Structures are given as structure tokens and as C-alpha cells.
PDB file of C-alpha atoms in Angstrom:
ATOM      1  CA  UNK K   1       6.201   2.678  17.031  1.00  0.00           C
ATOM      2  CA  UNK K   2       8.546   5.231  17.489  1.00  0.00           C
ATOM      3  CA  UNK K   3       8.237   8.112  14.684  1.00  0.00           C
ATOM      4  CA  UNK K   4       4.810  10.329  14.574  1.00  0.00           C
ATOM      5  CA  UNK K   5       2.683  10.223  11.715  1.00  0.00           C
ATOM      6  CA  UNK K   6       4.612  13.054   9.557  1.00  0.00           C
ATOM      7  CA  UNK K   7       7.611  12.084  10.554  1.00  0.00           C
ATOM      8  CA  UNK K   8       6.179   8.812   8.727  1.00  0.00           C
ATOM      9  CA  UNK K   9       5.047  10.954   6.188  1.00  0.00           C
ATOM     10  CA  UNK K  10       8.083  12.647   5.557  1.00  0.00           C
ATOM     11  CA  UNK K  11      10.808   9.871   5.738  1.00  0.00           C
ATOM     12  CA  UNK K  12       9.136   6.936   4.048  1.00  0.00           C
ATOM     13  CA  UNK K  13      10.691   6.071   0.580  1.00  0.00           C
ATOM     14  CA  UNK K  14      10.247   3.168  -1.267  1.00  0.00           C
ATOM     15  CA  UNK K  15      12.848   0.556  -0.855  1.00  0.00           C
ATOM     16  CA  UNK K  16      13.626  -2.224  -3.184  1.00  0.00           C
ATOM     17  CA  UNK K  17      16.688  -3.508  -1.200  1.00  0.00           C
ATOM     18  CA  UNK K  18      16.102  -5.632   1.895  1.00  0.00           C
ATOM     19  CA  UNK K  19      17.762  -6.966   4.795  1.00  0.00           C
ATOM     20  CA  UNK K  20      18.009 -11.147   5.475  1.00  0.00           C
ATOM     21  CA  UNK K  21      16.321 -10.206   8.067  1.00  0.00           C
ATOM     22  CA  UNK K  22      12.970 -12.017   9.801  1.00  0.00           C
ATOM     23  CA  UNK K  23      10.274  -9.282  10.762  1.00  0.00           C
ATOM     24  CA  UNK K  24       7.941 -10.041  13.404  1.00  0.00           C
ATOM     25  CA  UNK K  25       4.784 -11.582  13.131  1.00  0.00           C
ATOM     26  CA  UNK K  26       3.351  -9.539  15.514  1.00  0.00           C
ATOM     27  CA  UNK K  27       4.917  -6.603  14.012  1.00  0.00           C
ATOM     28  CA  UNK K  28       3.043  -7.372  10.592  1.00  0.00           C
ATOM     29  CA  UNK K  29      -0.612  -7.882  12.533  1.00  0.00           C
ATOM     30  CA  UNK K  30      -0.266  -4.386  13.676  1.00  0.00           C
ATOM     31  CA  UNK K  31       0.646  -3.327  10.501  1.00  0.00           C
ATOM     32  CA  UNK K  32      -2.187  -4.977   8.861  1.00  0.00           C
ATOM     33  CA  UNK K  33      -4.620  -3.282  11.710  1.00  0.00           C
ATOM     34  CA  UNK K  34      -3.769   0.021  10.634  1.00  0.00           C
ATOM     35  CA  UNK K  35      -5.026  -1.195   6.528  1.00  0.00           C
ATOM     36  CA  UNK K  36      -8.094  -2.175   8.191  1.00  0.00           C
ATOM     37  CA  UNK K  37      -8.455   0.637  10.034  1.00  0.00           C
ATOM     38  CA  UNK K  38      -8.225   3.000   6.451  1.00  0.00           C
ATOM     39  CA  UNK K  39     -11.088   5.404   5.600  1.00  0.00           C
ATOM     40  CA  UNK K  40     -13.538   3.897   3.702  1.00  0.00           C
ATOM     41  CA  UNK K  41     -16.915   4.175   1.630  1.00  0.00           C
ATOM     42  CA  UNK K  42     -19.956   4.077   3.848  1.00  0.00           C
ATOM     43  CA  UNK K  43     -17.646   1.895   6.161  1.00  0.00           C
ATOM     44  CA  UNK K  44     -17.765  -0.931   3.535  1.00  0.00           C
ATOM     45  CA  UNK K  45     -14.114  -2.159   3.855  1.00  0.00           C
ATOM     46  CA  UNK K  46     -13.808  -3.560   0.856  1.00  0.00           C
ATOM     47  CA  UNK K  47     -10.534  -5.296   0.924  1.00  0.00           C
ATOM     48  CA  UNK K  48      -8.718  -8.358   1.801  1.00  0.00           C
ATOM     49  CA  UNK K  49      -4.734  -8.709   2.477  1.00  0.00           C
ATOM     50  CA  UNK K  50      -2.768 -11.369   1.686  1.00  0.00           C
ATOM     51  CA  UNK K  51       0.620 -11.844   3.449  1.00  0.00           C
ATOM     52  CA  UNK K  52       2.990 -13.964   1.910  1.00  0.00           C
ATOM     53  CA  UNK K  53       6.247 -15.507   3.719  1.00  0.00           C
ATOM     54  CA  UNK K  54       6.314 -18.467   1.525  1.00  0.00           C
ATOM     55  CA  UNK K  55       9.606 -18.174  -0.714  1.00  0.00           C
ATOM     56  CA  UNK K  56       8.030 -20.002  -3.795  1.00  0.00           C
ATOM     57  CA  UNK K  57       5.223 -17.900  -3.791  1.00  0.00           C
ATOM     58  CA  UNK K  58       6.991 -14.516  -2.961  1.00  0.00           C
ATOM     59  CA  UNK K  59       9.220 -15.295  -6.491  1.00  0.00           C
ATOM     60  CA  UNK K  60       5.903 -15.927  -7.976  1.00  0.00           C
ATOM     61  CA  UNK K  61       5.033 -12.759  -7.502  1.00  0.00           C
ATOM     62  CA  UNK K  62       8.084 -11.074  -8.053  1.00  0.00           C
ATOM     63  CA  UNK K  63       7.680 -12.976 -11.735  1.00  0.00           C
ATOM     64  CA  UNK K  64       4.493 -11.592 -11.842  1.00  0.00           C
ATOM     65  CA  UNK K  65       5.539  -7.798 -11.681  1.00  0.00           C
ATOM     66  CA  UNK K  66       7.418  -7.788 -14.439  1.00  0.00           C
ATOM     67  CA  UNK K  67      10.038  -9.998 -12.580  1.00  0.00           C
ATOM     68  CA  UNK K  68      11.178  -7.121 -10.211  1.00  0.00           C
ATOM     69  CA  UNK K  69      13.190  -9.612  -8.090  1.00  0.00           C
ATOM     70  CA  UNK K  70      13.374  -7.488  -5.096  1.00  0.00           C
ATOM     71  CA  UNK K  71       9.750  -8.528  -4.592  1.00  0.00           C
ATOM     72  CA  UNK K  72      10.677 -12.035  -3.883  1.00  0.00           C
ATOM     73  CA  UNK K  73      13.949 -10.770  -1.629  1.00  0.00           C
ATOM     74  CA  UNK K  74      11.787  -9.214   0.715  1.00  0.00           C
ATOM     75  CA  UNK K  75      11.184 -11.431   3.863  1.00  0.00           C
ATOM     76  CA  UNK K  76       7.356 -10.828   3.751  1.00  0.00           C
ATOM     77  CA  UNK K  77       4.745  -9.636   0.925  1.00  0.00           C
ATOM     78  CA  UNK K  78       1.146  -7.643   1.522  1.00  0.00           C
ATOM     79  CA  UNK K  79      -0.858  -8.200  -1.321  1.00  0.00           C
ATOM     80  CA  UNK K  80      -3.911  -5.666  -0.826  1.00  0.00           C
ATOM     81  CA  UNK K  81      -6.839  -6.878  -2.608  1.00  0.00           C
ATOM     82  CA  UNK K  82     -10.511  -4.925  -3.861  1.00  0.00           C
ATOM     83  CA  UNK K  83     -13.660  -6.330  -3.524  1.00  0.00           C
ATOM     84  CA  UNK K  84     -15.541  -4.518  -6.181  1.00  0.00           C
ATOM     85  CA  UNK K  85     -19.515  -5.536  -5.394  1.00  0.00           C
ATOM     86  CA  UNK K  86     -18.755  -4.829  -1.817  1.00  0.00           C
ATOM     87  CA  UNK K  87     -18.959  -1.192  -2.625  1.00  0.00           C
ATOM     88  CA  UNK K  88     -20.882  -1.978  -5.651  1.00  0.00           C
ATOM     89  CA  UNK K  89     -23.408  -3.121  -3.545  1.00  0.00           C
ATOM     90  CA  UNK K  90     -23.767   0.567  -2.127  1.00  0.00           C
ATOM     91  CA  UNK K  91     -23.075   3.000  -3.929  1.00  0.00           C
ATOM     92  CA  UNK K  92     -23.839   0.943  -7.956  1.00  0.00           C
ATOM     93  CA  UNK K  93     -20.803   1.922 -10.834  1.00  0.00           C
ATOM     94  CA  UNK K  94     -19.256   4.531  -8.951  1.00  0.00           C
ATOM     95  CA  UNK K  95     -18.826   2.571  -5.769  1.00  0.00           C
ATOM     96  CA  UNK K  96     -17.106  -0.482  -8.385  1.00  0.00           C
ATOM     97  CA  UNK K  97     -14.998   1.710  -9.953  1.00  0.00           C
ATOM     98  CA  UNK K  98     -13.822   4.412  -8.241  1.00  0.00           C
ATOM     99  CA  UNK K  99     -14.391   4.105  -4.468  1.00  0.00           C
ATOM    100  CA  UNK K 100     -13.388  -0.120  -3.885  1.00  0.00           C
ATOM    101  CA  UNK K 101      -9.756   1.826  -5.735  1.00  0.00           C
ATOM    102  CA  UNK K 102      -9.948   4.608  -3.089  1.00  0.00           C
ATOM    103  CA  UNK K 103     -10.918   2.371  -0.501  1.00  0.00           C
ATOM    104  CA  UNK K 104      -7.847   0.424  -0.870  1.00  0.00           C
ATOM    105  CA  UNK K 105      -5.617   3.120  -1.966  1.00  0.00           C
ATOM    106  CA  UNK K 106      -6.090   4.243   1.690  1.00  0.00           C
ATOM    107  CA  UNK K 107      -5.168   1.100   2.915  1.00  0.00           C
ATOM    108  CA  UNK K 108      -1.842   0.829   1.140  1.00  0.00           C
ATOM    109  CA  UNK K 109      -1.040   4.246   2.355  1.00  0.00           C
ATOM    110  CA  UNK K 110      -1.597   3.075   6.526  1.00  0.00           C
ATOM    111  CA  UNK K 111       0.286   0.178   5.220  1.00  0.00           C
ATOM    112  CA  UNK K 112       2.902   1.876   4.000  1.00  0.00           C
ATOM    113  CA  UNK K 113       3.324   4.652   7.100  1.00  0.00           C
ATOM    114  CA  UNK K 114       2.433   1.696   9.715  1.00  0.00           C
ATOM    115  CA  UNK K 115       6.028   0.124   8.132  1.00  0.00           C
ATOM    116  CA  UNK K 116       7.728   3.337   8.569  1.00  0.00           C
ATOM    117  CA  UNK K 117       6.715   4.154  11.860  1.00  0.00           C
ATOM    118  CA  UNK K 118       7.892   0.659  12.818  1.00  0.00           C
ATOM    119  CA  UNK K 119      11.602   0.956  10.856  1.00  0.00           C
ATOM    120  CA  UNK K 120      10.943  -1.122   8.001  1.00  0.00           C
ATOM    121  CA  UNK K 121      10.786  -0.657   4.495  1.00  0.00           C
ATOM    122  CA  UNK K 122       8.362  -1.217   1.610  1.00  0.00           C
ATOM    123  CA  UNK K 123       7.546  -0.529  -1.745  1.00  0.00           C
ATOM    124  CA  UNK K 124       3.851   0.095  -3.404  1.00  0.00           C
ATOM    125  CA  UNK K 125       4.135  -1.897  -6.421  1.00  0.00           C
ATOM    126  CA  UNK K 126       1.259  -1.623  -8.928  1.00  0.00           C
ATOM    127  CA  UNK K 127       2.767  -3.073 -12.254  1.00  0.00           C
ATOM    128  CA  UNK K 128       1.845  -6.345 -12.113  1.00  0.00           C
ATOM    129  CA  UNK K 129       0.352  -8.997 -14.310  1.00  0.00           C
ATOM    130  CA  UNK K 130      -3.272  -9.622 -12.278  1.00  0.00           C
ATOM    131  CA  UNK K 131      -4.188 -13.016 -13.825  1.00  0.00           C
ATOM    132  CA  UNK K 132      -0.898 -14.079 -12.376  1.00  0.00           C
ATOM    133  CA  UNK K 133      -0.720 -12.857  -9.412  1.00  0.00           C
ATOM    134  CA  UNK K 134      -4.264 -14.424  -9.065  1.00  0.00           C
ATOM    135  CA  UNK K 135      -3.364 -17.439  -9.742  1.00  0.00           C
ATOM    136  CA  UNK K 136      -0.005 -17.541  -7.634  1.00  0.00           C
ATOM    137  CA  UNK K 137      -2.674 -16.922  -4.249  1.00  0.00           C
ATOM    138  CA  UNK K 138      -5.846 -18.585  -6.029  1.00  0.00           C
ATOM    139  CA  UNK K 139      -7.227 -15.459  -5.531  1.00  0.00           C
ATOM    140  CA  UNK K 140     -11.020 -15.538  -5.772  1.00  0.00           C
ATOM    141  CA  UNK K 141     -13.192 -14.033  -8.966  1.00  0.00           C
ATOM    142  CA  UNK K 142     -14.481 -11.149  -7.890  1.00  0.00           C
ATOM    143  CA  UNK K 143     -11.329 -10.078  -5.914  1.00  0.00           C
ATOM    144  CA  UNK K 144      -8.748  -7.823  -7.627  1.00  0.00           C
ATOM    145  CA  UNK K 145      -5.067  -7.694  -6.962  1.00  0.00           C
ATOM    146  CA  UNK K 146      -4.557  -3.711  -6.120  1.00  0.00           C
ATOM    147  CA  UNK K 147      -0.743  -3.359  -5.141  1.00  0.00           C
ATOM    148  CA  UNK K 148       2.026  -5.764  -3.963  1.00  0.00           C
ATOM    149  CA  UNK K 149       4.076  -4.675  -1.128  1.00  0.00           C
ATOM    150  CA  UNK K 150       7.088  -6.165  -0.026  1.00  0.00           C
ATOM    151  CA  UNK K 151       8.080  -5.370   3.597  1.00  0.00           C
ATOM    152  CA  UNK K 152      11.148  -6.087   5.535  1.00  0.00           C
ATOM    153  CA  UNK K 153      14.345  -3.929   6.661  1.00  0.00           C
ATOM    154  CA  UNK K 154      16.259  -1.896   4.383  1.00  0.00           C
ATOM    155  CA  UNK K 155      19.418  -2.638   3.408  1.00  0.00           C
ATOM    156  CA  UNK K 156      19.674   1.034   2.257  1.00  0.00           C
ATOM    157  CA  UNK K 157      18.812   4.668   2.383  1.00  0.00           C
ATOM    158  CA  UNK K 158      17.287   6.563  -0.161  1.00  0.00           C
ATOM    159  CA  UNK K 159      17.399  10.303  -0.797  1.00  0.00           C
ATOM    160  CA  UNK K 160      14.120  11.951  -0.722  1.00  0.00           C
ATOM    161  CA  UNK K 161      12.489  12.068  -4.131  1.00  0.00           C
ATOM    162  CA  UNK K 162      12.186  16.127  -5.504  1.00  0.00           C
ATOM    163  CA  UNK K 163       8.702  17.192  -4.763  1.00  0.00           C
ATOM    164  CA  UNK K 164       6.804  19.884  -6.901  1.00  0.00           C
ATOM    165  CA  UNK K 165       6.624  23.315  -4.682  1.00  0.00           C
ATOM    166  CA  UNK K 166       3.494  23.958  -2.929  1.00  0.00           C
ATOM    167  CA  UNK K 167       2.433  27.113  -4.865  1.00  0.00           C
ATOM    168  CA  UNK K 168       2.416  24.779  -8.387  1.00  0.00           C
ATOM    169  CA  UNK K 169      -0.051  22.080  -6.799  1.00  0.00           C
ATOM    170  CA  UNK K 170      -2.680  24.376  -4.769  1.00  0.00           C
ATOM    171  CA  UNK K 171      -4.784  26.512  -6.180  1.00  0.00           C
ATOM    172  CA  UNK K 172      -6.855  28.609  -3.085  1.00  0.00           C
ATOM    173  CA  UNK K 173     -10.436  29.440  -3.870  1.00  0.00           C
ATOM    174  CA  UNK K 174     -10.442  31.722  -1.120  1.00  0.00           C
ATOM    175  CA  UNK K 175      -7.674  32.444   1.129  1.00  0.00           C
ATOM    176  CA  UNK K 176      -8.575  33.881   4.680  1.00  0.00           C
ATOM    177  CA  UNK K 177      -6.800  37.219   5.927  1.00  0.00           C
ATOM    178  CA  UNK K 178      -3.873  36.671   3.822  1.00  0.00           C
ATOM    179  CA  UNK K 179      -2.683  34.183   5.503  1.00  0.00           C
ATOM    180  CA  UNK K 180       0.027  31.223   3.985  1.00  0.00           C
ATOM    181  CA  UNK K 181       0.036  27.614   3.363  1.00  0.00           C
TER     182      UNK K 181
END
């Protein structure tokens, strides 16, 4: 890995044009590590990951999300996946709706920075038909499709999106001898 974590931060974007480019196994198992090792409910870890490489599948997916065919272009997929009644199990209605999303939420994100900190691209892609997608990986019931994410080498580089300015998003309850943000 060669870029810190907010150098991660600050430079990933999401890419939707990939390079015919091969990325390592190896290179995907780490990247996978740091999902498992996302924050988590009581330590439930309520998730499973899928990693595609199969090129029948990977346009079944791409179908699947509204046919967004850069999907299927990419050379691998992470489909991150919520085990509701794992949390459920814990922490009752809140735990099933709210923390299994959280819980995997954070696991897209190390997936996501793990990429970037190894030079290659993805995309968090959350509009996606779930019965489909489902079906393309015989998911399990019980198990819920949470994001697609297509990883591989980008063929491009994209501006930084415009962010809203600091003093519009925080709002300090109490703010120490005057200091700034």
C-alpha cells in the first residue's frame, strides 16, 4: 500500500471506466481483510462478500443495476452482503434494520479506501435490482445484497466531486477556547 489513509480519503473517486487489466488475487484478499476488519455492532460481523471474476456472472450483475455496463467491464466484482438476524439476534429491530446497514456500510467504505491505497479503482453501486442480483450468486434467504463494487484499474481520472464547506455541515455544541475546525 503506498498512500496513507487520508490520502485514501482524499483521492478516491468513483470510477466507472476500467483497465483490461488482471488485478491480483492476493491484492483482492487484502482488500477483503480490511471489510472484515470494519467496525461493527457488538463485534457481530454481519456480512458476507462475494467476489466475482466470472464474465457471465459479472454482466449479470451489471444487468441487474439497471444495466450499468461498466459493472461487468470491471475485471473483478465485491458484492457486500447483510446478514440481518446476525445483528437481529443482539440487539432485536434496531440491530435488523439499522445496524446489519451500518455494519456493512463500514465495510464498503475499508473496501473502497483498501482499493485506493492499493491504485485501483471502484465504484459503490447501490441501485440494483436485489431479487436479481440474488439469483445471479444464489444468494441465500436471509442474506441481502448491500452494494456492488466493481474493482480493477482505472482507465481514467476524475476531478474531485464539489464538497459542501465545513461551516454548512457542523454545527458545534460547544467549542473549546475558540478554537477552529
Amino acid at each position: 500500500m503506498t498512500k496513507d489513509v487520508i490520502e485514501a480519503i482524499l483521492e478516491r473517486r468513483s470510477t466507472r471506466r476500467f483497465k483490461n487489466e488482471q488485478v491480483p488475487m492476493a491484492t483482492i484478499g487484502r482488500i477483503i481483510d480490511a471489510a472484515r476488519w470494519a467496525p461493527s455492532a457488538g463485534n457481530v460481523q454481519p456480512w458476507e462478500f462475494y467476489v466475482i471474476y466470472n464474465e457471465k456472472k459479472k454482466y449479470e450483475l451489471a444487468s441487474a443495476a439497471a444495466n450499468q455496463r461498466f459493472i461487468g467491464e470491471a475485471p473483478v466484482i465485491i458484492v457486500v452482503c447483510a446478514i440481518p438476524e446476525m445483528t437481529a439476534a443482539r440487539y432485536r429491530e434496531r440491530g435488523r434494520n439499522l445496524y446489519v446497514i451500518q455494519d456493512t456500510a463500514a465495510a464498503v467504505q475499508n473496501i473502497l479506501l483498501a482499493a485506493e491505497g492499493y491504485g485501483l479503482g471502484t465504484c459503490w453501486v447501490g441501485s440494483f435490482d436485489e431479487p436479481l442480483v440474488m439469483e445471479a450468486l444464489d444468494i441465500p434467504r436471509g442474506t441481502i445484497p448491500v452494494a456492488i463494487v466493481p474493482v480493477g484499474y482505472a482507465a481514467e481520472t476524475n476531478e474531485p466531486p464539489a464538497r459542501r464547506p465545513v461551516d454548512e455541515i457542523v454545527r458545534i455544541i460547544e467549542q473549546p477556547d475558540k478554537q477552529q475546525l
